[in-house]
């Protein structure tokens, strides 16, 4: 039987052999590119396997024919199939109970891992999310598989980086490569996958990142094709030439897509809070959600699963405004209920489908309002698809390249990018979150992107404070203070009470020049009585406390209850340490260190 450390031993030996046989690998960047290619191949294989498992479940449970799609069906073959999402909810509820018994913490996804933990991810989290996502989508819940795809790609990339002991920034890049490969394999779109990695998981585009991320995306896409992955082309033919006058309506559609994305995120939260207020156990919520989704599926199967088949149907058929609007409402309800009730998955593909429906509805309305603009429904569907997805997922360039690679029509790129930017600006200025970061916000996290802020959390008050401080009893008179603490012997002294609890900060120079009577107790002259720091505060929280108090120095106490003094921290030292760590992080990112 292999010991726990043997895989790491083998990895070190493999790395040593590679470096001895290929001296070029001593260049860190080339080694990362080679690992990125391996990550891309793994992501392509896993994405194809997950997709096939879900397709097999759809065939087994719903009778979907080979090559068909669940959401592309016109009706369920048997009304009893409406119960299948509820059965999936039961299975998902059992996993919730198991995780509760085992006391698992909330799984960490790639964005959170790169923002807070230097790209470190747990394989256990990876397999839990992947399994729950396949159950959810496989049994018909209105969620996509993209969250599971990126989780497995990034999770295995993080593990590979850990085996080879890559430094923090290289781990983050490799995690981005895993996500990029997963999206590239899912959509047969290398540029889309690459920019997903740049914009959403790494958090920054730089020349140093291009080679590994593009390598991963291309390798993943080729691997998925080799293993029979289903591409995502949108067959659009005979599109009219776009005119300058049509840009204004499409920019308006971009704003509508951004507004709709904000409404969708709020709706999911509202349903989730509704379940919580009803005191329904988390293990039972997916069952109830599955019943509701199944009933909606009886009306139209287009609301089930991620919606690949339904999206292709919308592009191939010309439905009227009433039908398009009703499908939009039903799909929105199904997706919101699925996620709000606890099914695992994301809104990536649902937002594409909803956006396409929004675009078609917009085109139908424009025929009545302003027929002279000549808005083509297929073009409007692509613009709406990307605009709404930008608001939900984030990443305007990601969605622009998705439109380009899926339609193979370069003429759409300009208008799609313009509308996507309008959507992104609206969401950023009025809401400030994508769906992923909005979920972090609801959990109490402050991160808004994958930018690396984990080092800020490790830079705590406890690690920066001075412990060699002078204290004096707050009841000491001013005259006694001047005798005990001569001018020049110290800059600051902490006033404490008889129980050594914090009272305030005494500025020595100010007390020696104070005109008050010598019998005045120094507690009356103490400053910042209500402003203190605690050792667990990070640099950002400490800086905010300094700003609110208008202080240049603050005492550090054990906790906010007892106020036992532990040390002192000055704002100047705080800002110097922050600048040093920020400079170090920038050098690490640029590869200078």
mmCIF file of N, CA and C in Angstrom, residues 488-580:
data_model
loop_
_atom_site.group_PDB
_atom_site.id
_atom_site.type_symbol
_atom_site.label_atom_id
_atom_site.label_comp_id
_atom_site.label_asym_id
_atom_site.label_seq_id
_atom_site.Cartn_x
_atom_site.Cartn_y
_atom_site.Cartn_z
ATOM 1 N N UNK A 488 10.784 63.427 26.226
ATOM 2 C CA UNK A 488 11.827 62.795 25.439
ATOM 3 C C UNK A 488 12.075 61.342 25.792
ATOM 4 N N UNK A 489 11.557 60.888 26.932
ATOM 5 C CA UNK A 489 11.769 59.488 27.321
ATOM 6 C C UNK A 489 10.861 58.535 26.559
ATOM 7 N N UNK A 490 9.754 59.038 26.063
ATOM 8 C CA UNK A 490 8.809 58.236 25.280
ATOM 9 C C UNK A 490 7.917 59.176 24.483
ATOM 10 N N UNK A 491 7.358 58.672 23.425
ATOM 11 C CA UNK A 491 6.432 59.482 22.626
ATOM 12 C C UNK A 491 4.982 59.266 23.037
ATOM 13 N N UNK A 492 4.658 58.013 23.394
ATOM 14 C CA UNK A 492 3.281 57.677 23.755
ATOM 15 C C UNK A 492 3.276 56.752 24.960
ATOM 16 N N UNK A 493 2.274 56.896 25.778
ATOM 17 C CA UNK A 493 2.089 56.041 26.943
ATOM 18 C C UNK A 493 0.620 55.629 26.962
ATOM 19 N N UNK A 494 0.380 54.373 27.343
ATOM 20 C CA UNK A 494 -0.997 53.867 27.411
ATOM 21 C C UNK A 494 -1.517 54.023 28.835
ATOM 22 N N UNK A 495 -2.657 54.659 28.974
ATOM 23 C CA UNK A 495 -3.304 54.789 30.282
ATOM 24 C C UNK A 495 -4.198 53.578 30.524
ATOM 25 N N UNK A 496 -4.044 52.946 31.706
ATOM 26 C CA UNK A 496 -4.843 51.770 32.068
ATOM 27 C C UNK A 496 -5.470 51.998 33.435
ATOM 28 N N UNK A 497 -6.521 51.226 33.722
ATOM 29 C CA UNK A 497 -7.134 51.330 35.045
ATOM 30 C C UNK A 497 -6.485 50.313 35.977
ATOM 31 N N UNK A 498 -7.052 50.171 37.159
ATOM 32 C CA UNK A 498 -6.455 49.291 38.168
ATOM 33 C C UNK A 498 -6.424 47.832 37.715
ATOM 34 N N UNK A 499 -7.309 47.462 36.826
ATOM 35 C CA UNK A 499 -7.330 46.086 36.330
ATOM 36 C C UNK A 499 -6.560 45.912 35.039
ATOM 37 N N UNK A 500 -5.725 46.870 34.687
ATOM 38 C CA UNK A 500 -4.908 46.873 33.463
ATOM 39 C C UNK A 500 -5.751 46.912 32.194
ATOM 40 N N UNK A 501 -6.961 47.452 32.288
ATOM 41 C CA UNK A 501 -7.804 47.618 31.107
ATOM 42 C C UNK A 501 -7.507 48.971 30.457
ATOM 43 N N UNK A 502 -7.608 48.997 29.151
ATOM 44 C CA UNK A 502 -7.276 50.192 28.379
ATOM 45 C C UNK A 502 -8.204 51.362 28.715
ATOM 46 N N UNK A 503 -7.597 52.540 28.831
ATOM 47 C CA UNK A 503 -8.363 53.765 29.063
ATOM 48 C C UNK A 503 -8.163 54.748 27.916
ATOM 49 N N UNK A 504 -6.926 54.912 27.461
ATOM 50 C CA UNK A 504 -6.664 55.847 26.367
ATOM 51 C C UNK A 504 -5.180 55.964 26.096
ATOM 52 N N UNK A 505 -4.855 56.731 25.052
ATOM 53 C CA UNK A 505 -3.463 56.977 24.668
ATOM 54 C C UNK A 505 -3.063 58.362 25.146
ATOM 55 N N UNK A 506 -1.877 58.445 25.755
ATOM 56 C CA UNK A 506 -1.345 59.710 26.243
ATOM 57 C C UNK A 506 -0.167 60.118 25.364
ATOM 58 N N UNK A 507 -0.242 61.280 24.734
ATOM 59 C CA UNK A 507 0.846 61.803 23.918
ATOM 60 C C UNK A 507 1.753 62.612 24.855
ATOM 61 N N UNK A 508 2.964 62.163 25.100
ATOM 62 C CA UNK A 508 3.852 62.722 26.121
ATOM 63 C C UNK A 508 4.095 64.205 25.891
ATOM 64 N N UNK A 509 4.397 64.598 24.669
ATOM 65 C CA UNK A 509 4.689 66.009 24.391
ATOM 66 C C UNK A 509 3.487 66.890 24.694
ATOM 67 N N UNK A 510 2.292 66.383 24.369
ATOM 68 C CA UNK A 510 1.088 67.181 24.618
ATOM 69 C C UNK A 510 0.825 67.335 26.105
ATOM 70 N N UNK A 511 1.055 66.291 26.890
ATOM 71 C CA UNK A 511 0.808 66.388 28.328
ATOM 72 C C UNK A 511 1.816 67.307 29.002
ATOM 73 N N UNK A 512 3.046 67.360 28.503
ATOM 74 C CA UNK A 512 4.041 68.255 29.108
ATOM 75 C C UNK A 512 3.762 69.714 28.774
ATOM 76 N N UNK A 513 3.037 69.959 27.696
ATOM 77 C CA UNK A 513 2.718 71.344 27.340
ATOM 78 C C UNK A 513 1.297 71.729 27.697
ATOM 79 N N UNK A 514 0.548 70.817 28.287
ATOM 80 C CA UNK A 514 -0.849 71.083 28.604
ATOM 81 C C UNK A 514 -0.944 72.074 29.770
ATOM 82 N N UNK A 515 -1.788 73.121 29.652
ATOM 83 C CA UNK A 515 -1.891 74.137 30.725
ATOM 84 C C UNK A 515 -2.771 73.718 31.895
ATOM 85 N N UNK A 516 -3.302 72.522 31.910
ATOM 86 C CA UNK A 516 -4.210 72.096 32.981
ATOM 87 C C UNK A 516 -3.496 72.068 34.322
ATOM 88 N N UNK A 517 -4.315 72.074 35.380
ATOM 89 C CA UNK A 517 -3.783 71.988 36.742
ATOM 90 C C UNK A 517 -3.057 70.655 36.933
ATOM 91 N N UNK A 518 -1.980 70.662 37.698
ATOM 92 C CA UNK A 518 -1.169 69.471 37.907
ATOM 93 C C UNK A 518 -1.885 68.349 38.605
ATOM 94 N N UNK A 519 -3.014 68.620 39.261
ATOM 95 C CA UNK A 519 -3.749 67.584 39.989
ATOM 96 C C UNK A 519 -4.793 66.885 39.120
ATOM 97 N N UNK A 520 -4.899 67.293 37.867
ATOM 98 C CA UNK A 520 -5.864 66.661 36.961
ATOM 99 C C UNK A 520 -5.400 65.244 36.637
ATOM 100 N N UNK A 521 -6.261 64.222 36.752
ATOM 101 C CA UNK A 521 -5.849 62.846 36.392
ATOM 102 C C UNK A 521 -5.644 62.736 34.881
ATOM 103 N N UNK A 522 -4.667 61.946 34.510
ATOM 104 C CA UNK A 522 -4.336 61.866 33.083
ATOM 105 C C UNK A 522 -5.450 61.222 32.261
ATOM 106 N N UNK A 523 -6.377 60.528 32.902
ATOM 107 C CA UNK A 523 -7.489 59.945 32.156
ATOM 108 C C UNK A 523 -8.290 61.022 31.437
ATOM 109 N N UNK A 524 -8.321 62.233 32.026
ATOM 110 C CA UNK A 524 -9.067 63.317 31.408
ATOM 111 C C UNK A 524 -8.371 63.857 30.157
ATOM 112 N N UNK A 525 -7.094 63.573 30.010
ATOM 113 C CA UNK A 525 -6.324 64.074 28.876
ATOM 114 C C UNK A 525 -6.033 62.975 27.848
ATOM 115 N N UNK A 526 -6.506 61.771 28.117
ATOM 116 C CA UNK A 526 -6.243 60.642 27.214
ATOM 117 C C UNK A 526 -7.018 60.795 25.903
ATOM 118 N N UNK A 527 -6.457 60.277 24.840
ATOM 119 C CA UNK A 527 -7.083 60.350 23.515
ATOM 120 C C UNK A 527 -7.476 58.942 23.038
ATOM 121 N N UNK A 528 -8.356 58.919 22.085
ATOM 122 C CA UNK A 528 -8.785 57.684 21.412
ATOM 123 C C UNK A 528 -9.317 56.647 22.407
ATOM 124 N N UNK A 529 -10.155 57.117 23.317
ATOM 125 C CA UNK A 529 -10.671 56.217 24.357
ATOM 126 C C UNK A 529 -11.571 55.119 23.791
ATOM 127 N N UNK A 530 -12.247 55.402 22.694
ATOM 128 C CA UNK A 530 -13.205 54.440 22.145
ATOM 129 C C UNK A 530 -12.698 53.744 20.888
ATOM 130 N N UNK A 531 -11.433 53.946 20.550
ATOM 131 C CA UNK A 531 -10.880 53.349 19.333
ATOM 132 C C UNK A 531 -9.704 52.453 19.685
ATOM 133 N N UNK A 532 -9.831 51.178 19.426
ATOM 134 C CA UNK A 532 -8.754 50.228 19.702
ATOM 135 C C UNK A 532 -8.648 49.234 18.552
ATOM 136 N N UNK A 533 -7.551 48.532 18.511
ATOM 137 C CA UNK A 533 -7.325 47.459 17.555
ATOM 138 C C UNK A 533 -7.233 46.137 18.293
ATOM 139 N N UNK A 534 -7.478 45.038 17.573
ATOM 140 C CA UNK A 534 -7.276 43.701 18.131
ATOM 141 C C UNK A 534 -6.294 42.960 17.236
ATOM 142 N N UNK A 535 -5.555 41.980 17.767
ATOM 143 C CA UNK A 535 -4.496 41.319 16.981
ATOM 144 C C UNK A 535 -4.968 40.653 15.702
ATOM 145 N N UNK A 536 -6.216 40.183 15.648
ATOM 146 C CA UNK A 536 -6.686 39.450 14.470
ATOM 147 C C UNK A 536 -7.063 40.347 13.300
ATOM 148 N N UNK A 537 -7.127 41.663 13.521
ATOM 149 C CA UNK A 537 -7.476 42.584 12.441
ATOM 150 C C UNK A 537 -6.441 42.521 11.327
ATOM 151 N N UNK A 538 -6.900 42.523 10.055
ATOM 152 C CA UNK A 538 -5.947 42.615 8.954
ATOM 153 C C UNK A 538 -5.636 44.074 8.658
ATOM 154 N N UNK A 539 -4.718 44.284 7.736
ATOM 155 C CA UNK A 539 -4.238 45.631 7.474
ATOM 156 C C UNK A 539 -5.352 46.548 6.974
ATOM 157 N N UNK A 540 -6.273 46.001 6.199
ATOM 158 C CA UNK A 540 -7.355 46.827 5.676
ATOM 159 C C UNK A 540 -8.286 47.293 6.783
ATOM 160 N N UNK A 541 -8.680 46.373 7.668
ATOM 161 C CA UNK A 541 -9.567 46.740 8.774
ATOM 162 C C UNK A 541 -8.888 47.727 9.716
ATOM 163 N N UNK A 542 -7.591 47.534 9.949
ATOM 164 C CA UNK A 542 -6.861 48.445 10.832
ATOM 165 C C UNK A 542 -6.787 49.844 10.237
ATOM 166 N N UNK A 543 -6.514 49.921 8.927
ATOM 167 C CA UNK A 543 -6.433 51.225 8.267
ATOM 168 C C UNK A 543 -7.766 51.959 8.347
ATOM 169 N N UNK A 544 -8.859 51.227 8.200
ATOM 170 C CA UNK A 544 -10.184 51.846 8.312
ATOM 171 C C UNK A 544 -10.425 52.365 9.719
ATOM 172 N N UNK A 545 -9.951 51.644 10.731
ATOM 173 C CA UNK A 545 -10.102 52.092 12.122
ATOM 174 C C UNK A 545 -9.298 53.362 12.367
ATOM 175 N N UNK A 546 -8.084 53.423 11.857
ATOM 176 C CA UNK A 546 -7.280 54.642 11.980
ATOM 177 C C UNK A 546 -7.988 55.830 11.338
ATOM 178 N N UNK A 547 -8.568 55.602 10.171
ATOM 179 C CA UNK A 547 -9.225 56.681 9.454
ATOM 180 C C UNK A 547 -10.450 57.185 10.209
ATOM 181 N N UNK A 548 -11.253 56.265 10.739
ATOM 182 C CA UNK A 548 -12.448 56.673 11.484
ATOM 183 C C UNK A 548 -12.092 57.457 12.742
ATOM 184 N N UNK A 549 -11.024 57.016 13.429
ATOM 185 C CA UNK A 549 -10.637 57.658 14.693
ATOM 186 C C UNK A 549 -9.850 58.940 14.468
ATOM 187 N N UNK A 550 -9.309 59.121 13.246
ATOM 188 C CA UNK A 550 -8.451 60.266 12.992
ATOM 189 C C UNK A 550 -7.188 60.212 13.832
ATOM 190 N N UNK A 551 -6.696 58.996 14.067
ATOM 191 C CA UNK A 551 -5.566 58.787 14.977
ATOM 192 C C UNK A 551 -4.299 58.445 14.211
ATOM 193 N N UNK A 552 -3.165 58.746 14.839
ATOM 194 C CA UNK A 552 -1.873 58.349 14.302
ATOM 195 C C UNK A 552 -1.303 57.146 15.033
ATOM 196 N N UNK A 553 -1.861 56.810 16.174
ATOM 197 C CA UNK A 553 -1.452 55.653 16.947
ATOM 198 C C UNK A 553 -2.649 55.126 17.725
ATOM 199 N N UNK A 554 -2.746 53.811 17.839
ATOM 200 C CA UNK A 554 -3.849 53.189 18.568
ATOM 201 C C UNK A 554 -3.314 52.008 19.374
ATOM 202 N N UNK A 555 -3.964 51.781 20.510
ATOM 203 C CA UNK A 555 -3.597 50.641 21.352
ATOM 204 C C UNK A 555 -4.168 49.353 20.771
ATOM 205 N N UNK A 556 -3.443 48.251 20.998
ATOM 206 C CA UNK A 556 -3.904 46.921 20.606
ATOM 207 C C UNK A 556 -4.314 46.191 21.870
ATOM 208 N N UNK A 557 -5.571 45.726 21.911
ATOM 209 C CA UNK A 557 -6.089 45.055 23.100
ATOM 210 C C UNK A 557 -6.407 43.602 22.760
ATOM 211 N N UNK A 558 -6.530 42.810 23.813
ATOM 212 C CA UNK A 558 -6.732 41.372 23.623
ATOM 213 C C UNK A 558 -8.028 41.079 22.897
ATOM 214 N N UNK A 559 -9.108 41.728 23.298
ATOM 215 C CA UNK A 559 -10.384 41.609 22.604
ATOM 216 C C UNK A 559 -11.226 42.826 22.931
ATOM 217 N N UNK A 560 -12.356 42.942 22.265
ATOM 218 C CA UNK A 560 -13.190 44.129 22.426
ATOM 219 C C UNK A 560 -13.984 44.126 23.732
ATOM 220 N N UNK A 561 -13.915 43.051 24.485
ATOM 221 C CA UNK A 561 -14.670 42.955 25.731
ATOM 222 C C UNK A 561 -13.831 43.370 26.935
ATOM 223 N N UNK A 562 -12.663 42.721 27.118
ATOM 224 C CA UNK A 562 -11.853 42.974 28.311
ATOM 225 C C UNK A 562 -10.901 44.150 28.171
ATOM 226 N N UNK A 563 -10.487 44.468 26.959
ATOM 227 C CA UNK A 563 -9.574 45.601 26.714
ATOM 228 C C UNK A 563 -8.264 45.488 27.478
ATOM 229 N N UNK A 564 -7.729 44.267 27.595
ATOM 230 C CA UNK A 564 -6.403 44.091 28.183
ATOM 231 C C UNK A 564 -5.370 44.517 27.142
ATOM 232 N N UNK A 565 -4.499 45.468 27.506
ATOM 233 C CA UNK A 565 -3.570 46.045 26.547
ATOM 234 C C UNK A 565 -2.452 45.056 26.215
ATOM 235 N N UNK A 566 -2.206 44.882 24.901
ATOM 236 C CA UNK A 566 -1.138 44.000 24.437
ATOM 237 C C UNK A 566 -0.004 44.760 23.756
ATOM 238 N N UNK A 567 -0.313 45.882 23.129
ATOM 239 C CA UNK A 567 0.725 46.601 22.409
ATOM 240 C C UNK A 567 0.198 47.878 21.805
ATOM 241 N N UNK A 568 0.965 48.423 20.861
ATOM 242 C CA UNK A 568 0.630 49.693 20.229
ATOM 243 C C UNK A 568 1.010 49.603 18.747
ATOM 244 N N UNK A 569 0.214 50.233 17.892
ATOM 245 C CA UNK A 569 0.511 50.272 16.465
ATOM 246 C C UNK A 569 0.304 51.689 15.964
ATOM 247 N N UNK A 570 1.273 52.177 15.191
ATOM 248 C CA UNK A 570 1.145 53.501 14.599
ATOM 249 C C UNK A 570 0.679 53.374 13.156
ATOM 250 N N UNK A 571 -0.026 54.396 12.695
ATOM 251 C CA UNK A 571 -0.511 54.388 11.324
ATOM 252 C C UNK A 571 0.653 54.411 10.337
ATOM 253 N N UNK A 572 1.712 55.123 10.680
ATOM 254 C CA UNK A 572 2.869 55.188 9.789
ATOM 255 C C UNK A 572 3.499 53.822 9.567
ATOM 256 N N UNK A 573 3.665 53.047 10.639
ATOM 257 C CA UNK A 573 4.241 51.709 10.502
ATOM 258 C C UNK A 573 3.305 50.796 9.712
ATOM 259 N N UNK A 574 2.020 50.930 9.960
ATOM 260 C CA UNK A 574 1.031 50.134 9.234
ATOM 261 C C UNK A 574 1.142 50.380 7.734
ATOM 262 N N UNK A 575 1.200 51.644 7.324
ATOM 263 C CA UNK A 575 1.251 51.966 5.914
ATOM 264 C C UNK A 575 2.575 51.551 5.277
ATOM 265 N N UNK A 576 3.672 51.633 6.036
ATOM 266 C CA UNK A 576 4.959 51.175 5.498
ATOM 267 C C UNK A 576 4.937 49.672 5.239
ATOM 268 N N UNK A 577 4.413 48.911 6.199
ATOM 269 C CA UNK A 577 4.350 47.449 6.015
ATOM 270 C C UNK A 577 3.415 47.089 4.862
ATOM 271 N N UNK A 578 2.319 47.840 4.747
ATOM 272 C CA UNK A 578 1.394 47.596 3.642
ATOM 273 C C UNK A 578 2.090 47.856 2.306
ATOM 274 N N UNK A 579 2.819 48.961 2.206
ATOM 275 C CA UNK A 579 3.517 49.299 0.966
ATOM 276 C C UNK A 579 4.569 48.250 0.626
ATOM 277 N N UNK A 580 5.277 47.760 1.635
ATOM 278 C CA UNK A 580 6.305 46.731 1.405
ATOM 279 C C UNK A 580 5.686 45.451 0.853
#
